Short mmCIF file of C-alpha atoms in Angstrom, two decimals:
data_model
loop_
_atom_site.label_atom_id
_atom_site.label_comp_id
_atom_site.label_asym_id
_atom_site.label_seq_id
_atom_site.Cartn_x
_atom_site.Cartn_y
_atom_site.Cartn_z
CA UNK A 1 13.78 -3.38 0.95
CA UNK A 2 12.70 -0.76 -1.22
CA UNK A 3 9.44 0.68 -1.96
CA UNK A 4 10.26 2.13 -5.14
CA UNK A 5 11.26 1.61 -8.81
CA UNK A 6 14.50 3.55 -9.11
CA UNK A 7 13.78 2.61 -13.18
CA UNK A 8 11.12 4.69 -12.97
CA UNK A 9 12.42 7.66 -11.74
CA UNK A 10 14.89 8.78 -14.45
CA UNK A 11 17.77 9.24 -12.86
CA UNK A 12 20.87 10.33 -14.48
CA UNK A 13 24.37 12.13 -13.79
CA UNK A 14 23.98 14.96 -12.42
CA UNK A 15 20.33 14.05 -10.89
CA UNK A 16 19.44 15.79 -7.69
CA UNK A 17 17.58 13.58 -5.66
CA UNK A 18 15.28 14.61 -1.87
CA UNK A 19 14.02 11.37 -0.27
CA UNK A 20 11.30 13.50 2.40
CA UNK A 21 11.19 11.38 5.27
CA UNK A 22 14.01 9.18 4.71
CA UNK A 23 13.12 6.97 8.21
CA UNK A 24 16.69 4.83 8.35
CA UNK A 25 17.55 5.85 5.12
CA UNK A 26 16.82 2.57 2.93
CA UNK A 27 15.61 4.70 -0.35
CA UNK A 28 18.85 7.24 -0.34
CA UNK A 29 21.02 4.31 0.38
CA UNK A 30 20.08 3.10 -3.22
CA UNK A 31 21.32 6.49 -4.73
CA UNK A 32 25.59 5.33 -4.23
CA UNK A 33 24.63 2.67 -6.86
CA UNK A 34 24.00 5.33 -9.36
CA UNK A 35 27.05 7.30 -10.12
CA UNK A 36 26.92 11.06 -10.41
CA UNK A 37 23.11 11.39 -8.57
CA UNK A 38 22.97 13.54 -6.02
CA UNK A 39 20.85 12.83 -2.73
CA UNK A 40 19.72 14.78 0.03
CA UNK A 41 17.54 12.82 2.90
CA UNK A 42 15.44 14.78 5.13
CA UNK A 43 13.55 13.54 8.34
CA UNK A 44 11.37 15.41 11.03
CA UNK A 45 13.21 12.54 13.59
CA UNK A 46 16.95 13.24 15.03
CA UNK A 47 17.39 9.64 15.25
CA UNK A 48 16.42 8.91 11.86
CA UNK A 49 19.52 11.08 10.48
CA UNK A 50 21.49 10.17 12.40
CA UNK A 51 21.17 6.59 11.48
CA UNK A 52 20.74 7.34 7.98
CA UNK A 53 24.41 9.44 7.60
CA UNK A 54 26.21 6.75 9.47
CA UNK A 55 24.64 4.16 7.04
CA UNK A 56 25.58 5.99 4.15
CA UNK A 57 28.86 6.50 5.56
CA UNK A 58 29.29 3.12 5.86
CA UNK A 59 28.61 2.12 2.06
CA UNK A 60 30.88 4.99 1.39
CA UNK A 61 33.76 3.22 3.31
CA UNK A 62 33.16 -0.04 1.37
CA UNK A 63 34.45 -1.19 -2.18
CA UNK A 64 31.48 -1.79 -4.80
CA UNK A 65 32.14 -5.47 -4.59
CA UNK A 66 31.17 -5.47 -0.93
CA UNK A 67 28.34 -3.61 -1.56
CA UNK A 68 29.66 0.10 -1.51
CA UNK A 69 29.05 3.21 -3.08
CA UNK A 70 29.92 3.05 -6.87
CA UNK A 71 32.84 4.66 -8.54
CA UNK A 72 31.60 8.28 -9.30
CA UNK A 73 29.03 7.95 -6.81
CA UNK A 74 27.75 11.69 -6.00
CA UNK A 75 27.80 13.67 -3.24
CA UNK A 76 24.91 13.52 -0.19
CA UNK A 77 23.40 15.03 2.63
CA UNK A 78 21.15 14.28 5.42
CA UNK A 79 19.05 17.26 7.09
CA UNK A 80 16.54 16.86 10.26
CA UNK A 81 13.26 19.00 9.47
CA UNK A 82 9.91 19.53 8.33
CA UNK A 83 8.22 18.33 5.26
CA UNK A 84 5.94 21.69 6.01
CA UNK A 85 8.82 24.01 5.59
CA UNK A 86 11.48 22.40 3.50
CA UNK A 87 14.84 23.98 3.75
CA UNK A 88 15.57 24.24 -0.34
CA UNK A 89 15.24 26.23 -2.71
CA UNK A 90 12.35 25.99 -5.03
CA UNK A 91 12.67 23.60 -7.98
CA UNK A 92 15.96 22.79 -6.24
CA UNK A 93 15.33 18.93 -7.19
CA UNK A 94 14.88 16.39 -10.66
CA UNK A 95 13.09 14.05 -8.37
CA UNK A 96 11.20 13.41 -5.22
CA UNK A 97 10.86 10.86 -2.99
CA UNK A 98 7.93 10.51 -0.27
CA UNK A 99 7.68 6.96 0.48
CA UNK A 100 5.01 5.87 3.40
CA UNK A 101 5.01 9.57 5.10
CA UNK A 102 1.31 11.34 3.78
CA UNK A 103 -0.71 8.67 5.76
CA UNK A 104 1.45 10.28 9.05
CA UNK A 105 0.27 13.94 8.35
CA UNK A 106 -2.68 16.08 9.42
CA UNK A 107 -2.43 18.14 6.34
CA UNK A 108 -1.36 16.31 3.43
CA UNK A 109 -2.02 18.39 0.82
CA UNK A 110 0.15 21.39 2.33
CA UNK A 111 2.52 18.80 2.47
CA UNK A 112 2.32 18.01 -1.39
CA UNK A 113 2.07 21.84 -2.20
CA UNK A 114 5.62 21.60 -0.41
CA UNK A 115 7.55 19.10 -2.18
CA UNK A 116 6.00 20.34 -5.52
CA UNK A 117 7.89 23.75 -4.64
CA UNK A 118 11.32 22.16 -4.34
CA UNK A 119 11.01 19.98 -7.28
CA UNK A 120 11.22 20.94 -11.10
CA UNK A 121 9.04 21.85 -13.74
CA UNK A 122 9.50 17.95 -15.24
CA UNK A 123 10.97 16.57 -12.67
CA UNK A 124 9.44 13.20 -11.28
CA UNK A 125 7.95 12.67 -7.77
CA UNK A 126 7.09 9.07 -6.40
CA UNK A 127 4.86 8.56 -3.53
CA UNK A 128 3.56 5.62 -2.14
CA UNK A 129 0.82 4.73 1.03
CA UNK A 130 -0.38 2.28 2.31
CA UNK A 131 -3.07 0.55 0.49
CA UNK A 132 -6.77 0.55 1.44
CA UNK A 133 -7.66 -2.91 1.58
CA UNK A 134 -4.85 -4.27 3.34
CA UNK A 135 -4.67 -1.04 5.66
CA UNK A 136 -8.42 -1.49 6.54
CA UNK A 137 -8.00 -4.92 8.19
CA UNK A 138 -5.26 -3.45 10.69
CA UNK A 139 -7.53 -0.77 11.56
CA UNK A 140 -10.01 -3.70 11.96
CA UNK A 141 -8.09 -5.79 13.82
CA UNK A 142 -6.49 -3.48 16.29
CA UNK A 143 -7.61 -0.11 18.02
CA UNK A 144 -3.80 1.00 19.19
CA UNK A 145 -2.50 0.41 15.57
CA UNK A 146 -4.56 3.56 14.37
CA UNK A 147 -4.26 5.26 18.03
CA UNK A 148 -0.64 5.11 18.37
CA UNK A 149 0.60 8.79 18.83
CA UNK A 150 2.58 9.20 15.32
CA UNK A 151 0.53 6.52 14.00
CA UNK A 152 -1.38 6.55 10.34
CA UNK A 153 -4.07 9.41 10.65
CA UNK A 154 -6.17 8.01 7.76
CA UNK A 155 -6.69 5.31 5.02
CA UNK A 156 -6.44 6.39 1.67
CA UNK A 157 -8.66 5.48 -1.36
CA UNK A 158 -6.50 5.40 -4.02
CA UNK A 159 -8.66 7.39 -5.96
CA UNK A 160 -7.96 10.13 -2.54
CA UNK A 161 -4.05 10.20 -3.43
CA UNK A 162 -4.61 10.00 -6.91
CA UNK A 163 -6.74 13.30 -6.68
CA UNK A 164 -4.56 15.10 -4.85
CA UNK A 165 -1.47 14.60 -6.83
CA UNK A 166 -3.56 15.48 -9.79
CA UNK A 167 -4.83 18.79 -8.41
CA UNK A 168 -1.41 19.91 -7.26
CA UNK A 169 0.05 19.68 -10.99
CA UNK A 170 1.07 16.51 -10.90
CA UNK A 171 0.55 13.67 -13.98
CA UNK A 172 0.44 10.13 -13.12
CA UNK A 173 2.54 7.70 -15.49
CA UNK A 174 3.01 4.80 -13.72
CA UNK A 175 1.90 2.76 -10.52
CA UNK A 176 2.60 -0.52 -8.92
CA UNK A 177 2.07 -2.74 -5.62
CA UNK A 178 4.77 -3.71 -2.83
CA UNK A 179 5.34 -5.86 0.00
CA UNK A 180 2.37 -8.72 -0.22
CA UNK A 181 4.43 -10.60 2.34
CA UNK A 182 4.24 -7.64 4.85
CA UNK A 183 0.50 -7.29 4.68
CA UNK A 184 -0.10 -11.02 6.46
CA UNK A 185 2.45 -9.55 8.76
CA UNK A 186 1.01 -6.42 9.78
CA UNK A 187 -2.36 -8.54 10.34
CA UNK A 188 -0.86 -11.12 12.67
CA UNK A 189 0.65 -8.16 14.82
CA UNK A 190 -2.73 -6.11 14.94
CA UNK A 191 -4.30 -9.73 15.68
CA UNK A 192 -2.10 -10.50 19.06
CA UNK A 193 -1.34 -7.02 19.63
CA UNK A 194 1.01 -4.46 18.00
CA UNK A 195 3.79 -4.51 20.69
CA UNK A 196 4.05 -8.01 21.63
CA UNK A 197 6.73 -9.26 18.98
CA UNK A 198 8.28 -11.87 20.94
CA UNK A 199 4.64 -13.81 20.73
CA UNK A 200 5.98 -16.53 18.16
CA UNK A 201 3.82 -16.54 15.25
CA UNK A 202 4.82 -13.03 15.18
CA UNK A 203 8.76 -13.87 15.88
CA UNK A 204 8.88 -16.10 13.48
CA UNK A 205 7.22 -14.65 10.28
CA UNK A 206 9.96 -11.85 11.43
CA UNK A 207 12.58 -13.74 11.04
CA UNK A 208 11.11 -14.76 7.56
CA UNK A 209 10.77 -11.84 6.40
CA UNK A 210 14.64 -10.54 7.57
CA UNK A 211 15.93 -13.46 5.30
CA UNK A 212 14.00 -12.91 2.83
CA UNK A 213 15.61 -8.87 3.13
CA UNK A 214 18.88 -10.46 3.11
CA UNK A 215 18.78 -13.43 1.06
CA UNK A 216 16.33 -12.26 -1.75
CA UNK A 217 15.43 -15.81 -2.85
CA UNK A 218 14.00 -16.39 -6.32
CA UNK A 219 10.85 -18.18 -4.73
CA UNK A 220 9.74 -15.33 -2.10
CA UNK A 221 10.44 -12.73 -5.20
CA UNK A 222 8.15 -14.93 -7.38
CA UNK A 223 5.50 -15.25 -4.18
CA UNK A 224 5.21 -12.15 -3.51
CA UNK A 225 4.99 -11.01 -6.85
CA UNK A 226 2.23 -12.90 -7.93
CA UNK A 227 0.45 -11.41 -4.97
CA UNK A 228 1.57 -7.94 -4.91
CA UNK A 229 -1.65 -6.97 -7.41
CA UNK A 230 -3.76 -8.90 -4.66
CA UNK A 231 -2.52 -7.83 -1.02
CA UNK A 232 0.37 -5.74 -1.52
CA UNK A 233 0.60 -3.41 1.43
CA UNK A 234 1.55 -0.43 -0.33
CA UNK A 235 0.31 1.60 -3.63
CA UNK A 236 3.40 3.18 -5.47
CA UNK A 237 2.53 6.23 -8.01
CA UNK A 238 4.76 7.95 -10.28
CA UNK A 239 3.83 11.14 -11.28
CA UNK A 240 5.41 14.37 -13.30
CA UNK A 241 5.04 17.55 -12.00
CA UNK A 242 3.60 19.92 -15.00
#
């Protein structure tokens, strides 16, 4: 399920895309439907590449029809390492993805200085966080959610991200809500604790929420986008770097 607008991002033939902590991947995955981008993942996690190049390995080994990468589709690369010391050049990128990573870092603004190096003069970056309401009522509801080694380090006002994307050079175009269905979610888990999935409230929104992943019905799009402005878990921002 993605986080953000590939609309929005400008993407083109020819298009050099970093998603900066990829996690499994889900964001770069959405590059082999555009043909001609190229994408580079990056994650601080071994795991997390791993997974992410055998995934996109996978859609490379499947015909469009089935899903797969689309005719043309351009070339990619996964790296393991830091979002502090990014292995590229500088403006080596069109655009930037940094999707649910800042709230994970002690120094998010270094972080920012960063991946403005590697991208463009022009080019687009798109961040998102988690949003403060919704974020505030897990840190209510549950000590080990915001003490979890790894965990989120702070909740952001979005007037906090905002700033700091306008003091590193950045303009802000565009921004949006996601995932309303995740936040109730997130709040049952913090409620009964964060590792006990198998208690079943918690097992079964799960399970809702997988089929609504794979099935992507017209009512649970509608839901949850009527109350993405009201509870959506995470703040999306476009921005383009001056």
């Amino acid at each position: 399920m993605l986080t953000v607008d590939f609309d929005k991002l400008g993407l083109a033939p020819g298009s050099r895309v970093l998603d900066v902590g990829c996690g499994g991947g889900r964001h770069i995955r959405a590059t082999r439907a555009l043909p001609g981008v190229a994408a580079v993942a990056l994650d601080y996690g071994k795991k997390e590449i791993v997974d992410t190049a055998a995934s996109l390995r996978e859609l490379d080994s499947l015909p469009p029809e089935a899903g797969g990468s689309v005719p043309g589709a351009g070339p990619w690369t996964a790296f393991q390492g830091s979002v502090y010391d990014l292995p590229f050049a500088s403006s080596a990128f069109d655009c930037v993805i940094i999707s649910e990573v800042l709230e994970h870092l002690d120094e998010d603004e270094r972080a920012l200085r960063e991946v403005s190096r590697v991208l463009r003069p022009g080019g687009v970056l798109a961040v998102s966080v988690p949003r403060t309401g919704p974020e505030a009522v897990c840190w209510a509801l549950s000590h080990r959610y915001r003490n979890t080694p790894g965990g989120h380090v702070r909740i952001y006002l979005r007037s906090t991200i905002e700033g700091l994307l306008t003091r590193g050079g950045f303009k802000i175009f565009a921004s949006h809500f996601a995932h309303a269905l995740h936040s109730p979610f997130w709040w049952l888990k913090c409620l009964v604790g964060v590792d006990r999935e198998q208690v079943l409230p918690v097992a079964l929104y799960h399970r809702l929420l997988v089929w609504d992943l794979m099935s992507r019905p017209r009512v649970t799009r509608l839901v949850e986008a009527a109350l993405n402005p009201l509870i959506g878990k995470s703040l999306v921002l476009y921005a383009v770097k001056g």
